[in-house]
């Protein structure tokens, strides 16, 4: 049984005080244990403050990115070691905004995934097609290639520690959510790819989140699909009530 996993990707939002208040409200409701995994991913400069706010709760902490090197002359970057040191369990890697705006390639995402795994972080590795790619029938080829390249050279043991997030680019921040059937089709295909590349145990154990305009209203129908194991939530994770409603949907589907 795959444990559902709801993560909030705050992106470049909140002040320090707003972030601490949001995290505190989520932690207060979740408490010390939860039947689903829950995490918040604030901007890196607020990781410590938000980490303090969720300290006595079951809410996990994640970063939104990291570099693949441990240390050195890489101005402006943060290393997986630093992400771990500040108390994170998770790091989002290869988000479509990183791939599109910051030109990250799947090869670079792969270096980051391996560096994150090496220090014990759980990467949340994102894949997803653009609207044009979907409309021209390339969805499966695009997400399969992103996954193959971004997760290259991982052993079964390493693969089991990775969370995949399927986030169609056309659904991110647009209010246009994938239908449960559209999402399920891709999730099932990614799981099939895991079975081909690894084996059925790995394929049935790896969690695949859906992301892209998930909210309190549409969460249950997505999360009730057999291959959708959680959600990576952007906009709707910035309000405690909305985010908690998605967690509740995960707990009850
Ligand atoms: P959204 O973002 O929920 O605002 O669409 C999701 C994401 O980019 O992770």
PDB file of C-alpha atoms and ligand atoms in Angstrom:
ATOM      1  CA  UNK A   1       0.000   0.000   0.000  1.00  0.00           C
ATOM      2  CA  UNK A   2       1.358   3.357  -0.987  1.00  0.00           C
ATOM      3  CA  UNK A   3       0.935   6.032   1.649  1.00  0.00           C
ATOM      4  CA  UNK A   4      -0.565   9.167   0.158  1.00  0.00           C
ATOM      5  CA  UNK A   5       1.632  12.265   0.193  1.00  0.00           C
ATOM      6  CA  UNK A   6       0.421  15.862   0.019  1.00  0.00           C
ATOM      7  CA  UNK A   7       3.113  18.522  -0.375  1.00  0.00           C
ATOM      8  CA  UNK A   8       2.692  22.280  -0.556  1.00  0.00           C
ATOM      9  CA  UNK A   9       4.974  24.072  -2.989  1.00  0.00           C
ATOM     10  CA  UNK A  10       4.873  27.657  -1.820  1.00  0.00           C
ATOM     11  CA  UNK A  11       7.116  28.814  -4.702  1.00  0.00           C
ATOM     12  CA  UNK A  12       8.385  32.402  -4.232  1.00  0.00           C
ATOM     13  CA  UNK A  13       5.571  33.431  -1.904  1.00  0.00           C
ATOM     14  CA  UNK A  14       4.912  34.536   1.688  1.00  0.00           C
ATOM     15  CA  UNK A  15       6.815  36.805   4.017  1.00  0.00           C
ATOM     16  CA  UNK A  16       8.649  35.204   6.925  1.00  0.00           C
ATOM     17  CA  UNK A  17       5.738  35.973   9.273  1.00  0.00           C
ATOM     18  CA  UNK A  18       3.135  34.721   6.796  1.00  0.00           C
ATOM     19  CA  UNK A  19       5.081  31.528   6.215  1.00  0.00           C
ATOM     20  CA  UNK A  20       5.418  30.838   9.932  1.00  0.00           C
ATOM     21  CA  UNK A  21       1.698  31.517  10.471  1.00  0.00           C
ATOM     22  CA  UNK A  22       0.711  29.250   7.576  1.00  0.00           C
ATOM     23  CA  UNK A  23       2.979  26.434   8.728  1.00  0.00           C
ATOM     24  CA  UNK A  24       1.821  26.807  12.346  1.00  0.00           C
ATOM     25  CA  UNK A  25      -1.829  26.539  11.320  1.00  0.00           C
ATOM     26  CA  UNK A  26      -1.126  23.417   9.265  1.00  0.00           C
ATOM     27  CA  UNK A  27       0.941  21.830  12.052  1.00  0.00           C
ATOM     28  CA  UNK A  28      -1.735  22.598  14.645  1.00  0.00           C
ATOM     29  CA  UNK A  29      -4.361  20.765  12.611  1.00  0.00           C
ATOM     30  CA  UNK A  30      -2.207  17.803  11.561  1.00  0.00           C
ATOM     31  CA  UNK A  31      -0.741  17.238  15.020  1.00  0.00           C
ATOM     32  CA  UNK A  32       1.815  14.594  15.896  1.00  0.00           C
ATOM     33  CA  UNK A  33       0.671  11.856  13.528  1.00  0.00           C
ATOM     34  CA  UNK A  34      -1.175  11.558  10.268  1.00  0.00           C
ATOM     35  CA  UNK A  35      -2.370   8.693   8.096  1.00  0.00           C
ATOM     36  CA  UNK A  36      -0.925  10.463   5.048  1.00  0.00           C
ATOM     37  CA  UNK A  37       2.424  12.173   4.586  1.00  0.00           C
ATOM     38  CA  UNK A  38       2.265  15.968   4.593  1.00  0.00           C
ATOM     39  CA  UNK A  39       5.028  18.447   3.787  1.00  0.00           C
ATOM     40  CA  UNK A  40       5.488  22.149   3.207  1.00  0.00           C
ATOM     41  CA  UNK A  41       8.139  23.571   0.887  1.00  0.00           C
ATOM     42  CA  UNK A  42       8.716  27.253   1.685  1.00  0.00           C
ATOM     43  CA  UNK A  43      11.279  29.544   0.071  1.00  0.00           C
ATOM     44  CA  UNK A  44      14.753  28.457   1.192  1.00  0.00           C
ATOM     45  CA  UNK A  45      15.393  31.562   3.278  1.00  0.00           C
ATOM     46  CA  UNK A  46      12.401  30.631   5.474  1.00  0.00           C
ATOM     47  CA  UNK A  47      13.211  26.935   5.877  1.00  0.00           C
ATOM     48  CA  UNK A  48      14.612  27.356   9.354  1.00  0.00           C
ATOM     49  CA  UNK A  49      11.729  29.493  10.639  1.00  0.00           C
ATOM     50  CA  UNK A  50       9.098  27.223   9.097  1.00  0.00           C
ATOM     51  CA  UNK A  51      10.982  24.181  10.395  1.00  0.00           C
ATOM     52  CA  UNK A  52      10.661  25.586  13.912  1.00  0.00           C
ATOM     53  CA  UNK A  53       6.937  26.150  13.396  1.00  0.00           C
ATOM     54  CA  UNK A  54       6.283  22.507  12.437  1.00  0.00           C
ATOM     55  CA  UNK A  55       8.864  20.990  14.783  1.00  0.00           C
ATOM     56  CA  UNK A  56       6.488  19.044  17.027  1.00  0.00           C
ATOM     57  CA  UNK A  57       4.165  17.903  14.282  1.00  0.00           C
ATOM     58  CA  UNK A  58       4.046  15.211  11.611  1.00  0.00           C
ATOM     59  CA  UNK A  59       4.422  17.870   8.907  1.00  0.00           C
ATOM     60  CA  UNK A  60       7.654  17.450   6.966  1.00  0.00           C
ATOM     61  CA  UNK A  61       9.882  20.139   5.518  1.00  0.00           C
ATOM     62  CA  UNK A  62      11.021  20.369   1.908  1.00  0.00           C
ATOM     63  CA  UNK A  63      13.155  22.698  -0.178  1.00  0.00           C
ATOM     64  CA  UNK A  64      12.122  23.755  -3.686  1.00  0.00           C
ATOM     65  CA  UNK A  65      15.486  23.161  -5.319  1.00  0.00           C
ATOM     66  CA  UNK A  66      19.157  22.515  -4.616  1.00  0.00           C
ATOM     67  CA  UNK A  67      22.423  22.311  -6.532  1.00  0.00           C
ATOM     68  CA  UNK A  68      24.229  19.033  -7.165  1.00  0.00           C
ATOM     69  CA  UNK A  69      27.559  19.968  -5.578  1.00  0.00           C
ATOM     70  CA  UNK A  70      28.233  19.708  -1.847  1.00  0.00           C
ATOM     71  CA  UNK A  71      30.011  23.049  -1.462  1.00  0.00           C
ATOM     72  CA  UNK A  72      32.223  25.521  -3.210  1.00  0.00           C
ATOM     73  CA  UNK A  73      32.202  28.517  -5.520  1.00  0.00           C
ATOM     74  CA  UNK A  74      28.598  28.367  -6.750  1.00  0.00           C
ATOM     75  CA  UNK A  75      27.261  31.796  -5.865  1.00  0.00           C
ATOM     76  CA  UNK A  76      23.589  31.815  -5.020  1.00  0.00           C
ATOM     77  CA  UNK A  77      23.150  28.046  -4.841  1.00  0.00           C
ATOM     78  CA  UNK A  78      22.362  25.784  -1.885  1.00  0.00           C
ATOM     79  CA  UNK A  79      23.682  22.245  -1.563  1.00  0.00           C
ATOM     80  CA  UNK A  80      21.793  19.065  -0.661  1.00  0.00           C
ATOM     81  CA  UNK A  81      23.924  18.957   2.505  1.00  0.00           C
ATOM     82  CA  UNK A  82      22.667  22.421   3.484  1.00  0.00           C
ATOM     83  CA  UNK A  83      19.086  21.435   2.750  1.00  0.00           C
ATOM     84  CA  UNK A  84      19.519  18.395   5.002  1.00  0.00           C
ATOM     85  CA  UNK A  85      21.351  20.408   7.656  1.00  0.00           C
ATOM     86  CA  UNK A  86      18.468  22.880   7.938  1.00  0.00           C
ATOM     87  CA  UNK A  87      16.083  19.997   8.671  1.00  0.00           C
ATOM     88  CA  UNK A  88      14.527  19.086   5.335  1.00  0.00           C
ATOM     89  CA  UNK A  89      13.416  15.564   4.482  1.00  0.00           C
ATOM     90  CA  UNK A  90      12.389  16.472   0.924  1.00  0.00           C
ATOM     91  CA  UNK A  91      13.555  18.527  -2.021  1.00  0.00           C
ATOM     92  CA  UNK A  92      11.516  19.330  -5.138  1.00  0.00           C
ATOM     93  CA  UNK A  93      13.680  18.838  -8.227  1.00  0.00           C
ATOM     94  CA  UNK A  94      13.042  19.497 -11.898  1.00  0.00           C
ATOM     95  CA  UNK A  95       9.879  21.531 -11.391  1.00  0.00           C
ATOM     96  CA  UNK A  96       8.658  22.820 -14.752  1.00  0.00           C
ATOM     97  CA  UNK A  97       9.398  26.395 -13.659  1.00  0.00           C
ATOM     98  CA  UNK A  98      13.027  25.354 -13.090  1.00  0.00           C
ATOM     99  CA  UNK A  99      13.088  23.517 -16.413  1.00  0.00           C
ATOM    100  CA  UNK A 100      11.447  26.334 -18.399  1.00  0.00           C
ATOM    101  CA  UNK A 101      12.511  29.608 -16.759  1.00  0.00           C
ATOM    102  CA  UNK A 102      15.931  28.502 -15.501  1.00  0.00           C
ATOM    103  CA  UNK A 103      16.664  26.127 -18.398  1.00  0.00           C
ATOM    104  CA  UNK A 104      17.393  23.099 -16.252  1.00  0.00           C
ATOM    105  CA  UNK A 105      17.902  19.998 -18.333  1.00  0.00           C
ATOM    106  CA  UNK A 106      16.936  16.476 -17.363  1.00  0.00           C
ATOM    107  CA  UNK A 107      20.673  15.689 -17.139  1.00  0.00           C
ATOM    108  CA  UNK A 108      21.077  18.433 -14.532  1.00  0.00           C
ATOM    109  CA  UNK A 109      17.976  17.235 -12.697  1.00  0.00           C
ATOM    110  CA  UNK A 110      19.524  13.759 -12.637  1.00  0.00           C
ATOM    111  CA  UNK A 111      22.730  15.079 -11.036  1.00  0.00           C
ATOM    112  CA  UNK A 112      20.599  16.836  -8.414  1.00  0.00           C
ATOM    113  CA  UNK A 113      18.479  13.742  -7.746  1.00  0.00           C
ATOM    114  CA  UNK A 114      21.575  11.617  -7.169  1.00  0.00           C
ATOM    115  CA  UNK A 115      23.194  14.258  -4.961  1.00  0.00           C
ATOM    116  CA  UNK A 116      20.008  14.611  -2.913  1.00  0.00           C
ATOM    117  CA  UNK A 117      19.685  10.837  -2.456  1.00  0.00           C
ATOM    118  CA  UNK A 118      23.319  10.638  -1.388  1.00  0.00           C
ATOM    119  CA  UNK A 119      22.602  12.780   1.680  1.00  0.00           C
ATOM    120  CA  UNK A 120      19.327  11.041   2.554  1.00  0.00           C
ATOM    121  CA  UNK A 121      16.870  13.534   1.090  1.00  0.00           C
ATOM    122  CA  UNK A 122      13.711  12.347  -0.655  1.00  0.00           C
ATOM    123  CA  UNK A 123      13.590  14.010  -4.078  1.00  0.00           C
ATOM    124  CA  UNK A 124      10.182  14.979  -5.438  1.00  0.00           C
ATOM    125  CA  UNK A 125      11.085  14.806  -9.104  1.00  0.00           C
ATOM    126  CA  UNK A 126       8.682  16.572 -11.483  1.00  0.00           C
ATOM    127  CA  UNK A 127       7.791  15.766 -15.074  1.00  0.00           C
ATOM    128  CA  UNK A 128       5.102  17.131 -17.357  1.00  0.00           C
ATOM    129  CA  UNK A 129       4.198  18.078 -20.899  1.00  0.00           C
ATOM    130  CA  UNK A 130       3.300  21.479 -22.344  1.00  0.00           C
ATOM    131  CA  UNK A 131      -0.079  22.183 -23.941  1.00  0.00           C
ATOM    132  CA  UNK A 132       1.473  22.016 -27.392  1.00  0.00           C
ATOM    133  CA  UNK A 133       3.049  18.655 -26.637  1.00  0.00           C
ATOM    134  CA  UNK A 134      -0.289  17.292 -25.383  1.00  0.00           C
ATOM    135  CA  UNK A 135      -2.188  18.618 -28.377  1.00  0.00           C
ATOM    136  CA  UNK A 136       0.270  17.030 -30.766  1.00  0.00           C
ATOM    137  CA  UNK A 137       0.037  13.652 -29.062  1.00  0.00           C
ATOM    138  CA  UNK A 138       3.496  13.717 -27.486  1.00  0.00           C
ATOM    139  CA  UNK A 139       2.548  13.478 -23.799  1.00  0.00           C
ATOM    140  CA  UNK A 140       3.685   9.910 -23.173  1.00  0.00           C
ATOM    141  CA  UNK A 141       6.942  10.332 -25.091  1.00  0.00           C
ATOM    142  CA  UNK A 142       7.791  13.609 -23.337  1.00  0.00           C
ATOM    143  CA  UNK A 143       7.135  12.486 -19.765  1.00  0.00           C
ATOM    144  CA  UNK A 144       8.786   9.112 -20.366  1.00  0.00           C
ATOM    145  CA  UNK A 145      11.916  10.807 -21.683  1.00  0.00           C
ATOM    146  CA  UNK A 146      11.993  13.283 -18.797  1.00  0.00           C
ATOM    147  CA  UNK A 147      11.678  10.401 -16.368  1.00  0.00           C
ATOM    148  CA  UNK A 148      14.259   8.184 -18.070  1.00  0.00           C
ATOM    149  CA  UNK A 149      16.851  10.959 -18.180  1.00  0.00           C
ATOM    150  CA  UNK A 150      16.092  12.623 -14.843  1.00  0.00           C
ATOM    151  CA  UNK A 151      16.168   9.302 -12.998  1.00  0.00           C
ATOM    152  CA  UNK A 152      19.036   7.722 -14.949  1.00  0.00           C
ATOM    153  CA  UNK A 153      21.497   5.467 -13.155  1.00  0.00           C
ATOM    154  CA  UNK A 154      19.427   4.933 -10.028  1.00  0.00           C
ATOM    155  CA  UNK A 155      19.492   1.531  -8.350  1.00  0.00           C
ATOM    156  CA  UNK A 156      16.208  -0.058  -7.244  1.00  0.00           C
ATOM    157  CA  UNK A 157      17.018   0.957  -3.667  1.00  0.00           C
ATOM    158  CA  UNK A 158      17.486   4.569  -4.751  1.00  0.00           C
ATOM    159  CA  UNK A 159      14.388   4.542  -6.951  1.00  0.00           C
ATOM    160  CA  UNK A 160      12.296   3.419  -3.991  1.00  0.00           C
ATOM    161  CA  UNK A 161      13.290   6.628  -2.178  1.00  0.00           C
ATOM    162  CA  UNK A 162      12.147   8.937  -4.990  1.00  0.00           C
ATOM    163  CA  UNK A 163       8.710  10.526  -5.264  1.00  0.00           C
ATOM    164  CA  UNK A 164       7.587  11.409  -8.792  1.00  0.00           C
ATOM    165  CA  UNK A 165       5.264  14.351  -9.452  1.00  0.00           C
ATOM    166  CA  UNK A 166       3.351  14.421 -12.733  1.00  0.00           C
ATOM    167  CA  UNK A 167       2.585  18.076 -13.388  1.00  0.00           C
ATOM    168  CA  UNK A 168       1.223  18.956 -16.813  1.00  0.00           C
ATOM    169  CA  UNK A 169       2.613  22.418 -17.544  1.00  0.00           C
ATOM    170  CA  UNK A 170      -0.744  23.595 -18.935  1.00  0.00           C
ATOM    171  CA  UNK A 171      -2.391  22.827 -15.591  1.00  0.00           C
ATOM    172  CA  UNK A 172       0.104  24.640 -13.349  1.00  0.00           C
ATOM    173  CA  UNK A 173      -1.246  27.874 -11.953  1.00  0.00           C
ATOM    174  CA  UNK A 174      -3.909  28.047 -14.659  1.00  0.00           C
ATOM    175  CA  UNK A 175      -6.989  26.756 -12.878  1.00  0.00           C
ATOM    176  CA  UNK A 176      -7.262  24.169 -15.669  1.00  0.00           C
ATOM    177  CA  UNK A 177      -6.830  20.896 -13.821  1.00  0.00           C
ATOM    178  CA  UNK A 178      -6.216  17.632 -15.670  1.00  0.00           C
ATOM    179  CA  UNK A 179      -9.248  15.394 -15.541  1.00  0.00           C
ATOM    180  CA  UNK A 180      -8.812  12.402 -13.240  1.00  0.00           C
ATOM    181  CA  UNK A 181      -8.757  10.227 -16.377  1.00  0.00           C
ATOM    182  CA  UNK A 182      -6.059  12.316 -18.092  1.00  0.00           C
ATOM    183  CA  UNK A 183      -3.895  12.213 -14.977  1.00  0.00           C
ATOM    184  CA  UNK A 184      -4.514   8.540 -14.268  1.00  0.00           C
ATOM    185  CA  UNK A 185      -3.520   7.603 -17.816  1.00  0.00           C
ATOM    186  CA  UNK A 186      -0.106   9.244 -17.433  1.00  0.00           C
ATOM    187  CA  UNK A 187       0.410   7.924 -13.892  1.00  0.00           C
ATOM    188  CA  UNK A 188      -0.360   4.381 -15.027  1.00  0.00           C
ATOM    189  CA  UNK A 189       2.054   4.777 -17.932  1.00  0.00           C
ATOM    190  CA  UNK A 190       4.836   6.058 -15.654  1.00  0.00           C
ATOM    191  CA  UNK A 191       4.271   3.107 -13.356  1.00  0.00           C
ATOM    192  CA  UNK A 192       4.524   0.790 -16.345  1.00  0.00           C
ATOM    193  CA  UNK A 193       7.847   2.420 -17.214  1.00  0.00           C
ATOM    194  CA  UNK A 194       9.070   1.744 -13.677  1.00  0.00           C
ATOM    195  CA  UNK A 195       8.094  -1.879 -14.064  1.00  0.00           C
ATOM    196  CA  UNK A 196      10.005  -2.132 -17.337  1.00  0.00           C
ATOM    197  CA  UNK A 197      13.087  -0.404 -15.988  1.00  0.00           C
ATOM    198  CA  UNK A 198      13.060  -2.046 -12.551  1.00  0.00           C
ATOM    199  CA  UNK A 199      10.475  -4.605 -11.488  1.00  0.00           C
ATOM    200  CA  UNK A 200       6.925  -4.891 -10.237  1.00  0.00           C
ATOM    201  CA  UNK A 201       7.908  -4.326  -6.587  1.00  0.00           C
ATOM    202  CA  UNK A 202       9.529  -0.996  -7.400  1.00  0.00           C
ATOM    203  CA  UNK A 203       6.667  -0.031  -9.718  1.00  0.00           C
ATOM    204  CA  UNK A 204       4.048  -0.759  -7.096  1.00  0.00           C
ATOM    205  CA  UNK A 205       5.919   1.001  -4.275  1.00  0.00           C
ATOM    206  CA  UNK A 206       6.970   4.346  -5.837  1.00  0.00           C
ATOM    207  CA  UNK A 207       4.587   7.193  -5.170  1.00  0.00           C
ATOM    208  CA  UNK A 208       3.437   9.393  -8.040  1.00  0.00           C
ATOM    209  CA  UNK A 209       1.856  12.708  -7.076  1.00  0.00           C
ATOM    210  CA  UNK A 210      -0.312  14.762  -9.399  1.00  0.00           C
ATOM    211  CA  UNK A 211       0.228  18.529  -9.537  1.00  0.00           C
ATOM    212  CA  UNK A 212      -1.431  21.364 -11.430  1.00  0.00           C
ATOM    213  CA  UNK A 213      -4.368  23.387 -10.107  1.00  0.00           C
ATOM    214  CA  UNK A 214      -5.217  20.896  -7.362  1.00  0.00           C
ATOM    215  CA  UNK A 215      -7.659  22.411  -4.882  1.00  0.00           C
ATOM    216  CA  UNK A 216     -10.132  21.427  -2.179  1.00  0.00           C
ATOM    217  CA  UNK A 217     -12.863  20.834  -4.754  1.00  0.00           C
ATOM    218  CA  UNK A 218     -11.044  18.597  -7.224  1.00  0.00           C
ATOM    219  CA  UNK A 219      -8.646  16.758  -4.872  1.00  0.00           C
ATOM    220  CA  UNK A 220     -10.883  13.811  -3.974  1.00  0.00           C
ATOM    221  CA  UNK A 221     -11.657  12.831  -7.558  1.00  0.00           C
ATOM    222  CA  UNK A 222      -7.962  12.910  -8.468  1.00  0.00           C
ATOM    223  CA  UNK A 223      -6.799  11.141  -5.320  1.00  0.00           C
ATOM    224  CA  UNK A 224      -9.311   8.332  -5.756  1.00  0.00           C
ATOM    225  CA  UNK A 225      -7.607   7.214  -8.974  1.00  0.00           C
ATOM    226  CA  UNK A 226      -5.649   3.981  -8.442  1.00  0.00           C
ATOM    227  CA  UNK A 227      -2.274   5.352  -9.557  1.00  0.00           C
ATOM    228  CA  UNK A 228      -2.492   8.849  -8.045  1.00  0.00           C
ATOM    229  CA  UNK A 229      -0.720   8.743  -4.709  1.00  0.00           C
ATOM    230  CA  UNK A 230      -0.888  12.336  -3.611  1.00  0.00           C
ATOM    231  CA  UNK A 231      -0.616  15.899  -4.777  1.00  0.00           C
ATOM    232  CA  UNK A 232       1.985  18.601  -5.210  1.00  0.00           C
ATOM    233  CA  UNK A 233      -0.035  21.732  -4.519  1.00  0.00           C
ATOM    234  CA  UNK A 234       0.980  25.255  -5.500  1.00  0.00           C
ATOM    235  CA  UNK A 235      -1.564  28.056  -5.207  1.00  0.00           C
ATOM    236  CA  UNK A 236      -3.964  26.181  -2.948  1.00  0.00           C
ATOM    237  CA  UNK A 237      -1.166  25.431  -0.454  1.00  0.00           C
ATOM    238  CA  UNK A 238      -0.879  29.104   0.498  1.00  0.00           C
ATOM    239  CA  UNK A 239      -4.066  29.058   2.601  1.00  0.00           C
ATOM    240  CA  UNK A 240      -4.151  26.678   5.551  1.00  0.00           C
ATOM    241  CA  UNK A 241      -7.829  25.783   5.151  1.00  0.00           C
ATOM    242  CA  UNK A 242      -7.538  24.965   1.471  1.00  0.00           C
ATOM    243  CA  UNK A 243      -4.392  22.909   1.949  1.00  0.00           C
ATOM    244  CA  UNK A 244      -5.849  21.052   4.938  1.00  0.00           C
ATOM    245  CA  UNK A 245      -8.974  20.219   2.927  1.00  0.00           C
ATOM    246  CA  UNK A 246      -6.732  18.518   0.352  1.00  0.00           C
ATOM    247  CA  UNK A 247      -5.020  16.583   3.160  1.00  0.00           C
ATOM    248  CA  UNK A 248      -8.447  15.525   4.422  1.00  0.00           C
ATOM    249  CA  UNK A 249      -9.373  14.370   0.919  1.00  0.00           C
ATOM    250  CA  UNK A 250      -6.210  12.243   0.874  1.00  0.00           C
ATOM    251  CA  UNK A 251      -7.055  10.785   4.278  1.00  0.00           C
ATOM    252  CA  UNK A 252     -10.533   9.799   3.196  1.00  0.00           C
ATOM    253  CA  UNK A 253      -9.935   8.406  -0.316  1.00  0.00           C
TER     254      UNK A 253
HETATM  255  P1  LIG B   1      -0.546  24.999  -8.809  1.00  0.00           P
HETATM  256  O1  LIG B   1       1.024  24.623  -8.841  1.00  0.00           O
HETATM  257  O2  LIG B   1      -1.188  24.090  -7.803  1.00  0.00           O
HETATM  258  O3  LIG B   1      -0.593  26.444  -8.401  1.00  0.00           O
HETATM  259  O4  LIG B   1      -1.080  24.765 -10.170  1.00  0.00           O
HETATM  260  C1  LIG B   1       1.453  23.303  -8.717  1.00  0.00           C
HETATM  261  C2  LIG B   1       2.956  23.249  -8.811  1.00  0.00           C
HETATM  262  O5  LIG B   1       3.533  23.980  -9.620  1.00  0.00           O
HETATM  263  O6  LIG B   1       3.613  22.463  -8.086  1.00  0.00           O
END
